[in-house]
């Protein structure tokens, strides 16, 4: 009898112990759940922080680069547009078309950055309006290198045929050299990854186009 009661008592104690263990495990699970819940909140907060960091991960050089390169590109596109109706060389027309196709999307990209940063986006095609004295970018004004002034643009507007080809190539070489100078500064001092990458692309593409244009000038000048 006593033995039977002892067995029953031990069984009851064992059951209680198992129950207690299950309760503790459940509590532990709840704690984990809370932690997981906290983990759920954390990625969300982290994503917001990452977005903020992405928008803020730039410096004054990045802003200057975008604000300067937009009108610089806009003027190059203007010059390329002139070539469609004034150039006589198929090579010049092809080059002008490639310049337009490359630089139009870059203008939109850089405008998007400035909007995201809360910075001013240069108004459409301001180059011809306020670029007087910028030709060659060597006037010491610190403005955009290689920009043509109004007289330069007027000369192109009045030219046609081979005269236009030579004028276009000569001025676009100078314009590209200015862009390469600006892009090189961005690569060295910029902080925003996409901007420094675009700057690298500008250096590569426009350096190659400068070589191409110099060859075309060599042929036309011989």
CSV table of C-alpha atoms in Angstrom, one decimal:
chain,number,residue,atom,x,y,z
A,1,UNK,CA,0.0,0.0,0.0
A,2,UNK,CA,2.7,2.3,1.1
A,3,UNK,CA,4.7,1.4,-2.0
A,4,UNK,CA,1.7,2.2,-4.2
A,5,UNK,CA,1.1,5.6,-2.6
A,6,UNK,CA,4.8,6.4,-3.0
A,7,UNK,CA,4.6,5.6,-6.6
A,8,UNK,CA,1.5,7.8,-7.1
A,9,UNK,CA,3.1,10.6,-5.2
A,10,UNK,CA,6.3,10.4,-7.4
A,11,UNK,CA,4.3,10.3,-10.5
A,12,UNK,CA,2.4,13.4,-9.4
A,13,UNK,CA,5.6,15.2,-8.7
A,14,UNK,CA,7.0,14.2,-12.0
A,15,UNK,CA,3.9,15.5,-13.8
A,16,UNK,CA,4.2,18.8,-11.9
A,17,UNK,CA,7.8,19.1,-12.9
A,18,UNK,CA,7.0,18.5,-16.5
A,19,UNK,CA,4.2,21.0,-16.4
A,20,UNK,CA,6.4,23.6,-14.8
A,21,UNK,CA,9.1,23.0,-17.4
A,22,UNK,CA,6.5,23.5,-20.2
A,23,UNK,CA,5.3,26.7,-18.6
A,24,UNK,CA,8.9,28.0,-18.3
A,25,UNK,CA,9.5,27.0,-22.0
A,26,UNK,CA,6.4,28.8,-23.0
A,27,UNK,CA,7.5,31.9,-21.1
A,28,UNK,CA,10.8,31.6,-22.7
A,29,UNK,CA,9.1,31.4,-26.1
A,30,UNK,CA,7.2,34.5,-25.3
A,31,UNK,CA,10.3,36.3,-24.4
A,32,UNK,CA,11.9,35.2,-27.7
A,33,UNK,CA,8.7,36.3,-29.5
A,34,UNK,CA,9.1,39.7,-27.9
A,35,UNK,CA,12.7,39.8,-28.9
A,36,UNK,CA,11.7,38.7,-32.4
A,37,UNK,CA,9.1,41.3,-32.4
A,38,UNK,CA,11.7,43.8,-31.5
A,39,UNK,CA,13.8,42.4,-34.3
A,40,UNK,CA,10.8,43.1,-36.6
A,41,UNK,CA,10.7,46.7,-35.6
A,42,UNK,CA,14.4,47.0,-35.8
A,43,UNK,CA,14.7,46.2,-39.6
A,44,UNK,CA,11.9,48.7,-40.3
A,45,UNK,CA,13.6,51.4,-38.3
A,46,UNK,CA,16.9,50.3,-39.8
A,47,UNK,CA,15.5,50.6,-43.3
A,48,UNK,CA,14.3,54.2,-42.6
A,49,UNK,CA,17.7,55.0,-41.2
A,50,UNK,CA,19.3,53.5,-44.3
A,51,UNK,CA,17.1,55.6,-46.6
A,52,UNK,CA,17.9,58.7,-44.6
A,53,UNK,CA,21.6,57.9,-44.7
A,54,UNK,CA,21.4,57.3,-48.5
A,55,UNK,CA,19.8,60.7,-49.0
A,56,UNK,CA,22.3,62.3,-46.7
A,57,UNK,CA,25.4,60.5,-47.8
A,58,UNK,CA,26.7,63.4,-49.9
A,59,UNK,CA,28.8,66.4,-49.5
A,60,UNK,CA,29.1,69.9,-50.9
A,61,UNK,CA,31.3,68.6,-53.7
A,62,UNK,CA,28.5,66.3,-54.8
A,63,UNK,CA,26.0,69.2,-54.9
A,64,UNK,CA,28.4,71.4,-56.8
A,65,UNK,CA,29.2,68.7,-59.3
A,66,UNK,CA,25.5,68.0,-60.1
A,67,UNK,CA,24.6,71.7,-60.2
A,68,UNK,CA,27.5,72.5,-62.5
A,69,UNK,CA,27.3,69.4,-64.7
A,70,UNK,CA,23.6,69.8,-65.5
A,71,UNK,CA,24.0,73.1,-67.4
A,72,UNK,CA,27.3,71.9,-68.8
A,73,UNK,CA,25.5,68.9,-70.2
A,74,UNK,CA,22.6,71.0,-71.4
A,75,UNK,CA,24.9,73.2,-73.4
A,76,UNK,CA,26.5,70.1,-75.0
A,77,UNK,CA,23.1,68.9,-76.0
A,78,UNK,CA,22.3,72.3,-77.5
A,79,UNK,CA,25.5,72.1,-79.5
A,80,UNK,CA,24.7,68.5,-80.6
A,81,UNK,CA,21.2,69.5,-81.7
A,82,UNK,CA,22.8,72.2,-84.0
A,83,UNK,CA,24.9,69.5,-85.7
A,84,UNK,CA,21.8,67.7,-87.0
A,85,UNK,CA,20.9,70.4,-89.5
A,86,UNK,CA,24.3,72.2,-89.9
A,87,UNK,CA,27.0,69.5,-90.0
A,88,UNK,CA,28.2,68.1,-93.4
A,89,UNK,CA,30.2,65.2,-92.0
A,90,UNK,CA,28.4,62.0,-91.2
A,91,UNK,CA,31.0,61.3,-88.5
A,92,UNK,CA,30.2,64.6,-86.8
A,93,UNK,CA,26.5,64.0,-87.0
A,94,UNK,CA,27.0,60.5,-85.5
A,95,UNK,CA,29.2,61.9,-82.7
A,96,UNK,CA,26.6,64.6,-81.9
A,97,UNK,CA,23.9,62.0,-81.7
A,98,UNK,CA,25.9,59.9,-79.3
A,99,UNK,CA,26.6,62.9,-77.1
A,100,UNK,CA,22.9,63.7,-76.9
A,101,UNK,CA,21.9,60.2,-76.1
A,102,UNK,CA,24.5,59.9,-73.3
A,103,UNK,CA,24.0,63.3,-71.7
A,104,UNK,CA,20.3,63.7,-71.7
A,105,UNK,CA,19.7,60.8,-69.2
A,106,UNK,CA,22.6,62.0,-67.0
A,107,UNK,CA,20.9,65.4,-66.8
A,108,UNK,CA,17.7,63.7,-65.5
A,109,UNK,CA,19.7,61.5,-63.1
A,110,UNK,CA,21.6,64.5,-61.5
A,111,UNK,CA,18.4,66.5,-61.3
A,112,UNK,CA,16.9,63.6,-59.3
A,113,UNK,CA,19.8,63.7,-56.9
A,114,UNK,CA,19.4,67.4,-56.2
A,115,UNK,CA,15.7,67.0,-55.6
A,116,UNK,CA,16.3,64.2,-53.2
A,117,UNK,CA,18.9,66.3,-51.3
A,118,UNK,CA,16.6,69.3,-51.2
A,119,UNK,CA,19.0,71.4,-53.3
A,120,UNK,CA,18.2,73.8,-56.2
A,121,UNK,CA,18.1,72.2,-59.6
A,122,UNK,CA,19.5,74.5,-62.3
A,123,UNK,CA,16.8,75.9,-64.6
A,124,UNK,CA,16.5,74.5,-68.1
A,125,UNK,CA,19.5,75.4,-70.4
A,126,UNK,CA,20.9,78.4,-68.5
A,127,UNK,CA,24.3,78.1,-70.1
A,128,UNK,CA,23.6,80.5,-73.0
A,129,UNK,CA,22.0,83.0,-70.6
A,130,UNK,CA,24.7,83.5,-68.0
A,131,UNK,CA,27.8,81.9,-69.3
A,132,UNK,CA,29.4,85.0,-70.8
A,133,UNK,CA,33.2,84.9,-70.3
A,134,UNK,CA,33.2,81.2,-69.5
A,135,UNK,CA,34.7,80.1,-72.7
A,136,UNK,CA,37.6,77.7,-72.0
A,137,UNK,CA,36.9,78.0,-68.3
A,138,UNK,CA,40.2,79.9,-67.9
A,139,UNK,CA,38.9,83.3,-67.0
A,140,UNK,CA,39.6,82.7,-63.3
A,141,UNK,CA,35.9,83.1,-62.4
A,142,UNK,CA,35.8,79.6,-60.9
A,143,UNK,CA,32.7,78.8,-63.0
A,144,UNK,CA,32.1,75.7,-65.1
A,145,UNK,CA,35.2,74.8,-67.2
A,146,UNK,CA,34.8,74.6,-70.9
A,147,UNK,CA,31.4,76.4,-71.2
A,148,UNK,CA,30.9,78.4,-74.4
A,149,UNK,CA,29.8,82.0,-74.1
A,150,UNK,CA,27.0,83.6,-76.1
A,151,UNK,CA,29.3,84.7,-78.9
A,152,UNK,CA,30.6,81.2,-79.3
A,153,UNK,CA,27.0,79.8,-79.6
A,154,UNK,CA,26.1,82.5,-82.0
A,155,UNK,CA,29.0,81.6,-84.3
A,156,UNK,CA,27.8,78.0,-84.3
A,157,UNK,CA,24.3,79.0,-85.1
A,158,UNK,CA,25.5,81.0,-88.2
A,159,UNK,CA,27.9,78.3,-89.5
A,160,UNK,CA,27.1,75.4,-91.7
A,161,UNK,CA,28.8,72.6,-93.7
A,162,UNK,CA,32.5,72.0,-93.2
A,163,UNK,CA,32.9,75.3,-91.3
A,164,UNK,CA,30.4,74.1,-88.8
A,165,UNK,CA,32.1,70.8,-88.5
A,166,UNK,CA,35.4,72.4,-87.6
A,167,UNK,CA,33.8,74.8,-85.2
A,168,UNK,CA,31.7,72.2,-83.6
A,169,UNK,CA,34.7,69.8,-83.1
A,170,UNK,CA,37.0,72.5,-81.8
A,171,UNK,CA,34.4,73.8,-79.3
A,172,UNK,CA,33.3,70.4,-78.2
A,173,UNK,CA,36.8,69.3,-77.5
A,174,UNK,CA,37.1,72.3,-75.2
A,175,UNK,CA,33.7,71.6,-73.7
A,176,UNK,CA,34.6,68.0,-73.0
A,177,UNK,CA,37.9,68.9,-71.5
A,178,UNK,CA,36.0,71.1,-69.0
A,179,UNK,CA,33.6,68.3,-68.2
A,180,UNK,CA,36.6,65.9,-67.6
A,181,UNK,CA,38.1,68.5,-65.2
A,182,UNK,CA,34.9,68.8,-63.3
A,183,UNK,CA,34.4,65.0,-63.1
A,184,UNK,CA,37.9,64.4,-62.0
A,185,UNK,CA,37.4,66.8,-59.1
A,186,UNK,CA,34.2,64.9,-58.2
A,187,UNK,CA,36.0,61.5,-58.2
A,188,UNK,CA,38.6,62.9,-55.9
A,189,UNK,CA,36.4,64.8,-53.4
A,190,UNK,CA,32.9,63.6,-53.8
A,191,UNK,CA,31.2,61.3,-51.2
A,192,UNK,CA,28.0,60.1,-52.9
A,193,UNK,CA,28.7,56.8,-54.6
A,194,UNK,CA,26.4,57.2,-57.7
A,195,UNK,CA,27.9,60.7,-58.3
A,196,UNK,CA,31.5,59.6,-58.2
A,197,UNK,CA,30.6,56.6,-60.4
A,198,UNK,CA,28.9,58.9,-63.0
A,199,UNK,CA,32.0,61.2,-62.8
A,200,UNK,CA,34.2,58.2,-63.6
A,201,UNK,CA,31.9,57.4,-66.6
A,202,UNK,CA,32.2,61.0,-67.8
A,203,UNK,CA,36.0,60.9,-67.6
A,204,UNK,CA,36.1,57.6,-69.6
A,205,UNK,CA,33.6,58.4,-72.3
A,206,UNK,CA,34.5,62.0,-72.9
A,207,UNK,CA,38.2,61.4,-72.9
A,208,UNK,CA,37.6,58.8,-75.7
A,209,UNK,CA,35.4,61.4,-77.6
A,210,UNK,CA,38.1,64.0,-77.3
A,211,UNK,CA,40.6,61.7,-79.0
A,212,UNK,CA,38.0,60.9,-81.6
A,213,UNK,CA,37.3,64.6,-82.3
A,214,UNK,CA,41.0,65.5,-82.4
A,215,UNK,CA,41.4,62.8,-85.1
A,216,UNK,CA,38.5,64.3,-87.1
A,217,UNK,CA,40.0,67.7,-86.7
A,218,UNK,CA,43.4,66.4,-87.9
A,219,UNK,CA,41.7,65.1,-91.1
A,220,UNK,CA,39.7,68.2,-91.8
A,221,UNK,CA,42.7,70.4,-91.0
A,222,UNK,CA,45.1,68.6,-93.4
